[in-house]
mmCIF file of C-alpha atoms and ligand atoms in Angstrom:
data_model
loop_
_atom_site.group_PDB
_atom_site.id
_atom_site.type_symbol
_atom_site.label_atom_id
_atom_site.label_comp_id
_atom_site.label_asym_id
_atom_site.label_seq_id
_atom_site.Cartn_x
_atom_site.Cartn_y
_atom_site.Cartn_z
ATOM 1 C CA MET A 697 55.660 -9.837 -0.521
ATOM 2 C CA ASP A 698 57.803 -6.818 -0.969
ATOM 3 C CA ILE A 699 56.085 -4.590 1.692
ATOM 4 C CA ALA A 700 58.091 -1.351 1.539
ATOM 5 C CA ALA A 701 57.303 -1.655 -2.202
ATOM 6 C CA ALA A 702 53.286 -2.316 -1.367
ATOM 7 C CA LYS A 703 53.248 0.629 1.306
ATOM 8 C CA LYS A 704 54.952 3.046 -1.687
ATOM 9 C CA ALA A 705 52.544 1.766 -4.166
ATOM 10 C CA ILE A 706 49.653 2.281 -1.733
ATOM 11 C CA THR A 707 50.960 6.082 -0.661
ATOM 12 C CA ALA A 708 51.005 6.906 -4.433
ATOM 13 C CA LEU A 709 48.102 5.307 -5.162
ATOM 14 C CA VAL A 710 45.982 6.960 -2.695
ATOM 15 C CA ALA A 711 47.803 10.432 -3.457
ATOM 16 C CA GLY A 712 46.263 10.232 -7.198
ATOM 17 C CA LYS A 713 43.009 9.219 -5.906
ATOM 18 C CA GLN A 714 42.597 12.264 -3.640
ATOM 19 C CA GLY A 715 40.345 14.151 -5.819
ATOM 20 C CA GLU A 716 38.092 11.235 -6.112
ATOM 21 C CA ILE A 717 38.198 10.635 -2.530
ATOM 22 C CA ALA A 718 37.105 14.195 -1.851
ATOM 23 C CA ALA A 719 34.380 13.658 -4.221
ATOM 24 C CA ILE A 720 32.574 10.913 -2.868
ATOM 25 C CA VAL A 721 32.852 13.308 0.625
ATOM 26 C CA GLU A 722 31.403 16.213 -1.008
ATOM 27 C CA GLU A 723 28.515 14.088 -3.399
ATOM 28 C CA LEU A 724 27.486 12.635 -0.005
ATOM 29 C CA TYR A 725 27.557 15.471 2.051
ATOM 30 C CA ARG A 726 25.037 16.856 -0.804
ATOM 31 C CA PHE A 727 22.296 14.407 -0.312
ATOM 32 C CA PRO A 728 22.345 13.205 3.129
ATOM 33 C CA GLU A 729 20.301 9.922 3.712
ATOM 34 C CA THR A 730 19.243 8.688 7.105
ATOM 35 C CA GLY A 731 19.120 5.071 8.139
ATOM 36 C CA LEU A 732 17.858 2.138 5.762
ATOM 37 C CA GLN A 733 17.546 5.084 3.027
ATOM 38 C CA GLU A 734 21.110 5.502 1.748
ATOM 39 C CA PHE A 735 20.044 4.323 -1.219
ATOM 40 C CA LYS A 736 21.609 6.970 -3.297
ATOM 41 C CA SER A 737 25.009 6.766 -1.021
ATOM 42 C CA ALA A 738 24.982 2.803 -1.319
ATOM 43 C CA ALA A 739 24.880 2.935 -4.920
ATOM 44 C CA LEU A 740 27.259 5.737 -5.501
ATOM 45 C CA LEU A 741 30.076 3.506 -3.563
ATOM 46 C CA ALA A 742 28.921 0.308 -4.939
ATOM 47 C CA ASP A 743 28.898 1.348 -8.621
ATOM 48 C CA ILE A 744 32.752 2.900 -7.733
ATOM 49 C CA LEU A 745 34.070 -0.379 -6.161
ATOM 50 C CA GLU A 746 32.357 -2.462 -9.392
ATOM 51 C CA ARG A 747 33.873 -0.117 -11.670
ATOM 52 C CA GLU A 748 37.146 -0.921 -10.069
ATOM 53 C CA GLY A 749 36.903 -4.459 -10.538
ATOM 54 C CA PHE A 750 35.174 -5.357 -6.655
ATOM 55 C CA LEU A 751 32.234 -8.378 -6.999
ATOM 56 C CA LEU A 752 29.279 -6.898 -5.821
ATOM 57 C CA GLU A 753 26.715 -8.526 -3.598
ATOM 58 C CA ARG A 754 24.043 -5.418 -3.037
ATOM 59 C CA GLY A 755 20.912 -5.601 -0.704
ATOM 60 C CA ILE A 756 22.678 -8.178 1.682
ATOM 61 C CA ALA A 757 21.322 -9.009 5.359
ATOM 62 C CA GLY A 758 17.840 -7.938 4.401
ATOM 63 C CA MET A 759 18.815 -4.400 4.161
ATOM 64 C CA ALA A 760 18.576 -2.752 0.607
ATOM 65 C CA THR A 761 21.172 -0.716 1.527
ATOM 66 C CA ALA A 762 23.967 -2.966 2.577
ATOM 67 C CA PHE A 763 26.339 -4.398 0.552
ATOM 68 C CA ARG A 764 29.735 -6.482 0.259
ATOM 69 C CA ALA A 765 32.331 -5.810 -2.337
ATOM 70 C CA SER A 766 35.171 -8.590 -2.458
ATOM 71 C CA TYR A 767 38.348 -8.536 -4.610
ATOM 72 C CA GLY A 768 41.020 -11.421 -4.355
ATOM 73 C CA VAL A 769 41.267 -14.879 -2.709
ATOM 74 C CA GLY A 770 43.426 -16.414 0.038
ATOM 75 C CA GLU A 771 44.142 -15.140 3.001
ATOM 76 C CA PRO A 772 43.844 -12.832 5.532
ATOM 77 C CA ALA A 773 40.346 -11.565 4.456
ATOM 78 C CA ILE A 774 40.065 -8.215 5.983
ATOM 79 C CA ALA A 775 37.009 -6.191 5.958
ATOM 80 C CA ILE A 776 37.158 -2.388 5.638
ATOM 81 C CA LEU A 777 33.579 -0.605 6.754
ATOM 82 C CA ALA A 778 31.773 1.974 5.262
ATOM 83 C CA GLU A 779 29.341 3.772 6.933
ATOM 84 C CA MET A 780 26.861 5.992 5.296
ATOM 85 C CA ASP A 781 23.779 7.293 7.128
ATOM 86 C CA ALA A 782 23.186 10.784 7.843
ATOM 87 C CA LEU A 783 21.150 12.299 10.786
ATOM 88 C CA PRO A 784 17.739 13.981 10.473
ATOM 89 C CA GLU A 785 17.858 17.865 9.697
ATOM 90 C CA ILE A 786 21.845 17.728 10.535
ATOM 91 C CA GLY A 787 22.785 16.313 7.622
ATOM 92 C CA HIS A 788 26.503 14.559 8.020
ATOM 93 C CA ALA A 789 27.108 15.669 11.052
ATOM 94 C CA CYS A 790 28.580 12.663 12.478
ATOM 95 C CA GLY A 791 30.718 12.981 8.996
ATOM 96 C CA HIS A 792 29.799 9.370 7.994
ATOM 97 C CA ASN A 793 30.543 10.676 4.385
ATOM 98 C CA VAL A 794 34.216 10.767 5.230
ATOM 99 C CA ILE A 795 34.158 7.188 6.375
ATOM 100 C CA ALA A 796 32.555 6.053 3.043
ATOM 101 C CA ALA A 797 35.032 8.226 1.355
ATOM 102 C CA ALA A 798 38.200 6.912 3.361
ATOM 103 C CA ALA A 799 36.907 2.896 3.416
ATOM 104 C CA VAL A 800 36.532 3.163 -0.999
ATOM 105 C CA GLY A 801 39.670 4.973 -1.366
ATOM 106 C CA ALA A 802 41.541 2.696 0.653
ATOM 107 C CA ALA A 803 39.991 -0.904 -0.769
ATOM 108 C CA VAL A 804 40.970 0.679 -4.291
ATOM 109 C CA ALA A 805 44.625 0.906 -3.134
ATOM 110 C CA LEU A 806 44.741 -2.423 -1.952
ATOM 111 C CA ARG A 807 42.930 -3.789 -4.950
ATOM 112 C CA HIS A 808 46.227 -2.211 -7.088
ATOM 113 C CA ALA A 809 48.927 -2.293 -4.663
ATOM 114 C CA LEU A 810 48.429 -6.112 -3.466
ATOM 115 C CA PRO A 811 48.473 -9.061 -6.063
ATOM 116 C CA GLU A 812 45.607 -10.860 -6.471
ATOM 117 C CA ASP A 813 45.946 -13.631 -4.511
ATOM 118 C CA ALA A 814 47.646 -12.061 -1.762
ATOM 119 C CA ALA A 815 44.178 -11.430 0.359
ATOM 120 C CA ARG A 816 40.555 -11.285 0.171
ATOM 121 C CA ILE A 817 39.770 -7.715 0.389
ATOM 122 C CA VAL A 818 35.943 -7.075 1.361
ATOM 123 C CA VAL A 819 34.089 -3.529 1.833
ATOM 124 C CA LEU A 820 31.480 -3.875 3.634
ATOM 125 C CA GLY A 821 28.503 -1.020 3.166
ATOM 126 C CA THR A 822 27.156 -0.880 6.653
ATOM 127 C CA PRO A 823 23.824 1.274 7.273
ATOM 128 C CA ALA A 824 21.818 3.020 9.324
ATOM 129 C CA GLU A 825 24.895 3.583 12.218
ATOM 130 C CA GLU A 826 22.642 5.891 14.026
ATOM 131 C CA LEU A 827 19.891 3.721 14.156
ATOM 132 C CA GLY A 828 22.367 0.878 15.543
ATOM 133 C CA ILE A 829 20.936 -1.850 13.188
ATOM 134 C CA GLY A 830 22.670 -2.139 10.220
ATOM 135 C CA LYS A 831 26.080 -3.658 11.307
ATOM 136 C CA MET A 832 24.022 -6.449 13.992
ATOM 137 C CA GLU A 833 21.669 -7.224 11.438
ATOM 138 C CA MET A 834 24.893 -7.964 8.903
ATOM 139 C CA ILE A 835 26.345 -10.050 11.914
ATOM 140 C CA ARG A 836 23.349 -12.020 12.713
ATOM 141 C CA ALA A 837 22.688 -12.692 8.698
ATOM 142 C CA GLY A 838 26.908 -13.934 8.681
ATOM 143 C CA CYS A 839 28.274 -11.077 7.310
ATOM 144 C CA PHE A 840 31.305 -11.390 9.481
ATOM 145 C CA ARG A 841 31.800 -15.142 9.761
ATOM 146 C CA ASP A 842 34.493 -15.348 6.946
ATOM 147 C CA LEU A 843 36.518 -12.650 7.995
ATOM 148 C CA ASP A 844 39.596 -12.266 9.977
ATOM 149 C CA PHE A 845 39.670 -8.496 10.468
ATOM 150 C CA ALA A 846 37.608 -5.372 10.861
ATOM 151 C CA MET A 847 38.983 -1.549 10.513
ATOM 152 C CA MET A 848 37.727 1.337 9.667
ATOM 153 C CA VAL A 849 38.129 5.307 10.837
ATOM 154 C CA HIS A 850 35.251 7.591 11.906
ATOM 155 C CA PRO A 851 35.743 11.688 12.044
ATOM 156 C CA SER A 852 36.521 13.286 15.214
ATOM 157 C CA SER A 853 38.006 17.160 16.251
ATOM 158 C CA LYS A 854 41.013 14.830 17.016
ATOM 159 C CA ARG A 855 43.443 12.338 15.856
ATOM 160 C CA GLN A 856 43.341 9.485 18.595
ATOM 161 C CA VAL A 857 43.949 5.319 17.213
ATOM 162 C CA LEU A 858 42.510 4.469 20.322
ATOM 163 C CA LYS A 859 39.386 5.608 21.691
ATOM 164 C CA MET A 860 36.452 3.264 23.994
ATOM 165 C CA TYR A 861 33.026 3.284 22.939
ATOM 166 C CA LEU A 862 30.279 2.055 25.795
ATOM 167 C CA GLY A 863 27.698 -0.526 25.364
ATOM 168 C CA LEU A 864 24.141 0.798 25.267
ATOM 169 C CA ALA A 865 20.523 -0.456 26.005
ATOM 170 C CA LYS A 866 17.563 1.208 25.398
ATOM 171 C CA ILE A 867 14.526 0.880 27.362
ATOM 172 C CA ARG A 868 10.650 2.726 26.626
ATOM 173 C CA PHE A 869 8.552 2.905 29.659
ATOM 174 C CA THR A 870 4.922 3.477 29.042
ATOM 175 C CA PHE A 871 2.432 4.296 32.032
ATOM 176 C CA PHE A 872 -1.240 3.314 32.100
ATOM 177 C CA GLY A 873 -3.612 5.603 34.462
ATOM 178 C CA ARG A 874 -7.153 6.629 34.042
ATOM 179 C CA ILE A 875 -8.709 9.792 32.838
ATOM 180 C CA ALA A 876 -10.428 12.117 34.632
ATOM 181 C CA HIS A 877 -11.303 16.065 34.729
ATOM 182 C CA ALA A 878 -7.845 17.617 36.311
ATOM 183 C CA ALA A 879 -10.452 20.258 38.339
ATOM 184 C CA ALA A 880 -13.320 19.026 38.607
ATOM 185 C CA TYR A 881 -13.019 15.043 39.631
ATOM 186 C CA PRO A 882 -9.424 14.590 40.615
ATOM 187 C CA GLU A 883 -9.841 11.836 42.698
ATOM 188 C CA GLU A 884 -10.902 9.924 40.044
ATOM 189 C CA GLY A 885 -7.733 10.056 38.102
ATOM 190 C CA ILE A 886 -4.801 7.954 38.182
ATOM 191 C CA ASN A 887 -2.086 9.999 36.647
ATOM 192 C CA ALA A 888 -0.024 8.203 34.123
ATOM 193 C CA LEU A 889 2.442 11.428 33.700
ATOM 194 C CA ASP A 890 3.474 10.678 37.882
ATOM 195 C CA GLY A 891 4.538 7.449 36.745
ATOM 196 C CA VAL A 892 7.268 8.920 34.247
ATOM 197 C CA ILE A 893 7.966 11.898 36.854
ATOM 198 C CA GLN A 894 8.744 9.762 39.424
ATOM 199 C CA THR A 895 10.730 7.495 37.170
ATOM 200 C CA PHE A 896 13.207 10.329 36.304
ATOM 201 C CA ASN A 897 13.096 11.273 40.418
ATOM 202 C CA GLY A 898 14.172 7.867 41.301
ATOM 203 C CA ILE A 899 16.950 7.289 38.257
ATOM 204 C CA ASN A 900 17.976 11.019 39.766
ATOM 205 C CA ALA A 901 18.505 9.138 43.190
ATOM 206 C CA LEU A 902 19.926 6.428 41.892
ATOM 207 C CA ARG A 903 22.586 8.066 40.395
ATOM 208 C CA GLN A 904 24.413 8.225 43.569
ATOM 209 C CA GLN A 905 24.963 4.433 43.630
ATOM 210 C CA LEU A 906 26.317 4.078 39.902
ATOM 211 C CA ARG A 907 30.091 3.838 38.667
ATOM 212 C CA ASP A 908 31.423 7.758 36.798
ATOM 213 C CA ASP A 909 31.694 6.052 33.695
ATOM 214 C CA VAL A 910 27.783 4.712 33.859
ATOM 215 C CA ARG A 911 25.493 7.097 31.676
ATOM 216 C CA VAL A 912 21.674 7.358 31.816
ATOM 217 C CA HIS A 913 19.389 9.643 30.388
ATOM 218 C CA GLY A 914 16.266 9.638 28.870
ATOM 219 C CA ILE A 915 13.300 11.916 27.650
ATOM 220 C CA ILE A 916 9.763 12.140 27.937
ATOM 221 C CA THR A 917 8.177 10.704 24.855
ATOM 222 C CA GLU A 918 4.330 11.361 26.084
ATOM 223 C CA GLY A 919 2.834 13.754 28.811
ATOM 224 C CA GLY A 920 -0.368 13.753 28.539
ATOM 225 C CA VAL A 921 -2.452 16.101 25.631
ATOM 226 C CA VAL A 922 -3.885 19.624 27.909
ATOM 227 C CA PRO A 923 -3.500 20.255 31.350
ATOM 228 C CA ASN A 924 -7.121 20.090 32.491
ATOM 229 C CA VAL A 925 -6.746 16.462 31.852
ATOM 230 C CA ILE A 926 -5.246 13.986 33.966
ATOM 231 C CA PRO A 927 -3.057 11.813 31.526
ATOM 232 C CA GLU A 928 -4.407 8.308 31.016
ATOM 233 C CA ARG A 929 -1.211 7.716 29.314
ATOM 234 C CA ALA A 930 2.424 8.676 30.162
ATOM 235 C CA ALA A 931 5.752 7.350 28.204
ATOM 236 C CA CYS A 932 9.300 7.889 28.551
ATOM 237 C CA PHE A 933 12.254 6.469 26.851
ATOM 238 C CA PHE A 934 15.595 6.347 28.291
ATOM 239 C CA TYR A 935 19.352 5.144 27.120
ATOM 240 C CA VAL A 936 21.454 3.090 29.727
ATOM 241 C CA ARG A 937 25.400 3.130 29.081
ATOM 242 C CA ALA A 938 27.952 1.354 30.449
ATOM 243 C CA ASP A 939 31.608 0.147 29.651
ATOM 244 C CA THR A 940 30.764 -3.496 29.905
ATOM 245 C CA LEU A 941 27.386 -5.804 28.939
ATOM 246 C CA GLU A 942 27.203 -6.580 33.044
ATOM 247 C CA GLU A 943 27.328 -3.192 34.082
ATOM 248 C CA VAL A 944 24.596 -2.170 31.180
ATOM 249 C CA ALA A 945 22.173 -5.017 32.129
ATOM 250 C CA ARG A 946 23.051 -4.358 36.145
ATOM 251 C CA VAL A 947 22.270 -0.613 35.532
ATOM 252 C CA LYS A 948 19.270 -1.535 33.223
ATOM 253 C CA GLU A 949 17.692 -3.616 36.055
ATOM 254 C CA ARG A 950 17.967 -1.211 38.949
ATOM 255 C CA VAL A 951 16.581 1.700 36.182
ATOM 256 C CA ILE A 952 13.734 -0.671 35.275
ATOM 257 C CA ALA A 953 12.982 -0.926 39.168
ATOM 258 C CA CYS A 954 12.661 2.745 40.025
ATOM 259 C CA ALA A 955 9.859 2.840 36.483
ATOM 260 C CA GLU A 956 8.238 -0.641 38.777
ATOM 261 C CA GLY A 957 8.303 1.643 41.465
ATOM 262 C CA ALA A 958 7.379 4.807 40.318
ATOM 263 C CA ALA A 959 4.083 3.035 38.743
ATOM 264 C CA ARG A 960 3.455 1.768 41.991
ATOM 265 C CA ALA A 961 3.737 4.697 43.826
ATOM 266 C CA ALA A 962 1.173 6.370 40.878
ATOM 267 C CA GLY A 963 -0.843 3.584 40.951
ATOM 268 C CA CYS A 964 -0.318 2.720 37.103
ATOM 269 C CA ARG A 965 0.215 -0.086 35.073
ATOM 270 C CA LEU A 966 3.723 -0.125 33.338
ATOM 271 C CA THR A 967 4.612 -1.698 30.284
ATOM 272 C CA VAL A 968 8.642 -2.236 29.700
ATOM 273 C CA ASP A 969 10.103 -2.431 26.367
ATOM 274 C CA GLU A 970 13.692 -3.568 26.356
ATOM 275 C CA ASP A 971 15.075 -3.156 22.261
ATOM 276 C CA GLU A 972 16.773 -6.118 21.653
ATOM 277 C CA ARG A 973 19.639 -4.106 19.857
ATOM 278 C CA VAL A 974 21.999 -3.934 22.524
ATOM 279 C CA LEU A 975 25.406 -2.071 21.657
ATOM 280 C CA ALA A 976 27.881 -3.583 22.366
ATOM 281 C CA PRO A 977 31.450 -1.915 24.269
ATOM 282 C CA LEU A 978 34.068 -1.520 22.065
ATOM 283 C CA LYS A 979 36.695 -4.377 22.435
ATOM 284 C CA ILE A 980 39.692 -2.687 22.190
ATOM 285 C CA ASN A 981 42.917 -4.600 20.592
ATOM 286 C CA ARG A 982 46.134 -2.773 21.121
ATOM 287 C CA ALA A 983 48.346 -4.860 18.938
ATOM 288 C CA PHE A 984 46.146 -3.800 15.795
ATOM 289 C CA SER A 985 46.141 -0.169 17.381
ATOM 290 C CA THR A 986 49.694 -0.090 17.199
ATOM 291 C CA LEU A 987 50.005 -1.400 14.042
ATOM 292 C CA TYR A 988 47.719 1.818 12.879
ATOM 293 C CA SER A 989 49.787 3.900 14.866
ATOM 294 C CA ALA A 990 52.574 2.611 13.347
ATOM 295 C CA GLN A 991 51.626 3.920 9.866
ATOM 296 C CA LEU A 992 50.574 7.254 10.915
ATOM 297 C CA ALA A 993 54.292 7.366 12.151
ATOM 298 C CA TYR A 994 55.223 6.331 8.424
ATOM 299 C CA LEU A 995 52.955 8.756 7.231
ATOM 300 C CA GLY A 996 54.680 11.438 9.648
ATOM 301 C CA LEU A 997 51.145 11.986 11.240
ATOM 302 C CA GLN A 998 50.823 13.145 15.017
ATOM 303 C CA GLU A 999 48.310 11.299 17.281
ATOM 304 C CA ALA A 1000 46.863 13.920 19.747
ATOM 305 C CA ALA A 1001 47.501 13.196 23.230
ATOM 306 C CA ALA A 1002 43.969 12.416 24.335
ATOM 307 C CA PRO A 1003 42.568 10.369 27.096
ATOM 308 C CA ILE A 1004 40.875 6.906 25.334
ATOM 309 C CA ASP A 1005 38.369 7.086 28.325
ATOM 310 C CA LYS A 1006 36.658 10.676 28.135
ATOM 311 C CA ASN A 1007 33.717 11.532 25.750
ATOM 312 C CA LYS A 1008 32.771 8.500 24.640
ATOM 313 C CA GLY A 1009 29.967 7.424 22.803
ATOM 314 C CA SER A 1010 28.178 4.248 21.120
ATOM 315 C CA SER A 1011 28.376 2.473 18.086
ATOM 316 C CA ASP A 1012 27.180 -0.825 16.371
ATOM 317 C CA ILE A 1013 31.222 -1.226 15.547
ATOM 318 C CA GLY A 1014 31.632 -2.169 19.181
ATOM 319 C CA ASN A 1015 29.437 -5.248 18.131
ATOM 320 C CA VAL A 1016 31.528 -5.816 15.370
ATOM 321 C CA SER A 1017 34.788 -6.107 17.610
ATOM 322 C CA GLN A 1018 33.284 -8.429 20.104
ATOM 323 C CA VAL A 1019 33.238 -11.351 17.007
ATOM 324 C CA LEU A 1020 36.188 -9.696 15.194
ATOM 325 C CA PRO A 1021 39.654 -8.019 15.722
ATOM 326 C CA THR A 1022 38.484 -4.642 15.263
ATOM 327 C CA ILE A 1023 40.224 -1.098 14.789
ATOM 328 C CA HIS A 1024 37.723 2.453 14.882
ATOM 329 C CA PRO A 1025 40.696 4.869 14.944
ATOM 330 C CA HIS A 1026 39.683 8.743 14.553
ATOM 331 C CA VAL A 1027 40.470 10.981 12.022
ATOM 332 C CA PRO A 1028 40.957 14.680 12.374
ATOM 333 C CA ILE A 1029 38.537 17.015 10.668
ATOM 334 C CA GLY A 1030 38.335 20.265 12.943
ATOM 335 C CA GLU A 1031 39.739 21.610 16.210
ATOM 336 C CA GLY A 1032 37.227 21.667 18.742
ATOM 337 C CA VAL A 1033 34.080 20.696 16.217
ATOM 338 C CA HIS A 1034 32.310 18.216 17.913
ATOM 339 C CA ILE A 1035 29.922 15.242 16.531
ATOM 340 C CA HIS A 1036 26.534 15.761 15.679
ATOM 341 C CA SER A 1037 26.551 19.446 15.275
ATOM 342 C CA GLU A 1038 25.843 21.407 11.905
ATOM 343 C CA ALA A 1039 29.221 22.658 12.203
ATOM 344 C CA PHE A 1040 30.462 19.138 12.047
ATOM 345 C CA ALA A 1041 28.753 18.718 9.212
ATOM 346 C CA ARG A 1042 30.167 21.914 7.887
ATOM 347 C CA ALA A 1043 34.021 20.381 8.635
ATOM 348 C CA THR A 1044 33.644 17.051 6.415
ATOM 349 C CA VAL A 1045 33.527 19.120 3.176
ATOM 350 C CA SER A 1046 36.415 21.398 4.402
ATOM 351 C CA GLU A 1047 39.812 21.059 3.330
ATOM 352 C CA ARG A 1048 40.921 19.043 6.417
ATOM 353 C CA GLY A 1049 37.518 17.192 6.355
ATOM 354 C CA LYS A 1050 38.773 15.724 2.961
ATOM 355 C CA SER A 1051 42.470 15.426 3.998
ATOM 356 C CA ALA A 1052 41.279 13.309 6.768
ATOM 357 C CA ALA A 1053 39.520 10.928 4.309
ATOM 358 C CA VAL A 1054 42.446 10.892 2.522
ATOM 359 C CA GLU A 1055 44.225 9.856 5.499
ATOM 360 C CA GLY A 1056 42.052 7.415 6.546
ATOM 361 C CA ALA A 1057 42.199 6.002 3.258
ATOM 362 C CA MET A 1058 45.964 5.545 3.068
ATOM 363 C CA ALA A 1059 46.274 4.625 7.035
ATOM 364 C CA LEU A 1060 43.700 1.878 6.803
ATOM 365 C CA ALA A 1061 45.311 0.195 3.210
ATOM 366 C CA LEU A 1062 48.645 0.599 4.904
ATOM 367 C CA THR A 1063 47.452 -1.417 7.632
ATOM 368 C CA ALA A 1064 46.020 -4.096 5.723
ATOM 369 C CA ALA A 1065 49.017 -4.353 3.865
ATOM 370 C CA GLU A 1066 51.181 -4.946 7.178
ATOM 371 C CA LEU A 1067 48.704 -7.797 7.630
ATOM 372 C CA VAL A 1068 48.564 -9.164 4.835
ATOM 373 C CA ALA A 1069 52.732 -9.328 4.521
ATOM 374 C CA SER A 1070 52.879 -10.705 8.291
ATOM 375 C CA PRO A 1071 51.406 -13.960 9.150
ATOM 376 C CA GLY A 1072 53.377 -12.977 13.012
ATOM 377 C CA LEU A 1073 51.610 -9.543 13.489
ATOM 378 C CA ARG A 1074 48.161 -11.490 12.440
ATOM 379 C CA GLU A 1075 48.692 -14.157 15.222
ATOM 380 C CA GLN A 1076 49.550 -11.442 17.581
ATOM 381 C CA ILE A 1077 46.150 -9.882 16.845
ATOM 382 C CA ARG A 1078 44.269 -12.970 16.876
ATOM 383 C CA ASN A 1079 45.636 -14.307 20.426
ATOM 384 C CA GLU A 1080 45.097 -10.976 22.003
ATOM 385 C CA PHE A 1081 41.427 -10.968 20.681
ATOM 386 C CA ASP A 1082 41.249 -14.938 22.053
ATOM 387 C CA GLY A 1083 42.793 -13.439 25.114
ATOM 388 C CA SER A 1084 45.992 -15.572 25.164
ATOM 389 C CA GLY A 1085 48.381 -12.505 23.827
HETATM 390 ZN ZN1 ZN B 1692 26.472 9.952 15.172
HETATM 391 ZN ZN1 ZN B 1693 29.341 7.813 13.404
#
């Protein structure tokens, strides 16, 4: 394969499709759909890929909005991930419309630029990222088993190839006490809200013993009904985040101990619900990331000099990165606008938002072409993933 010619063809193809890529960003923005409800969004993306000659499997992994679109045969098999869910009330405030448009743009360019027997290009429509469900269900269903590499872009305020993401566990605590009139018979009550409040106090004391990069944050989901009744039931919901799954597990045990101590102090019964869907931290692959950076340089684009370990969130792409070499670079949609805000949603449909989708499409397709052209690069990335690189 003539890689120089393929790269030229890809940049020309994506440039020619700029209008269509921007149209995807805008259309998804117009009808934002939350996790597992992305019916129109998934259909829009899958229909485009089907028209472009991809083989479509819709409703995979037990989710109506998950899909797989495949083109070509042979090795390597490269997955390009298309998130598409929005947030309640604030719409595409995480910019998954940009992600989906970049994924479709990249896949369509590769389909036209590469010979059919050069590689297998697979677009995975991955629903419900915000709920931390989609990719985990797809891993469980074996959707990543026959693939070699996974890639996607995510919009951000900065152009950043390497960015860490934290592991995340979710825990719900429910305290059960005894109802009583708060003024007339307080001695007969057992205050479930005390259990919740002492859990927060215990965790706040625990913070002194936690590593700087650990995050524990929670809300009270039930705190009683009226002030003149001792609450017989109260509940809270916590996220525990850290940069390794071991640390997540260790901190989670300490947090549970805080709730148990609080229940004992308040005289309450406690139930602990741990969400079995634990988000894994992103496993960084430097060789793979460097390959993407080289494509940015090829396009004349400069990366932000931002630290990779600041302002970290979590995503189910972390779980994918534990089973396959993965990249998740950020494409810039506007200086100073941060995800999960209305301003961020608006920025996705600005000129910069739409050009970020085009940039993502180009850089992903160029990276994939390099992987196809070079068995040596593939081996280097795989060795790093296996820990022998
Ligand atoms: Zn988000
Ligand atoms: Zn997101």
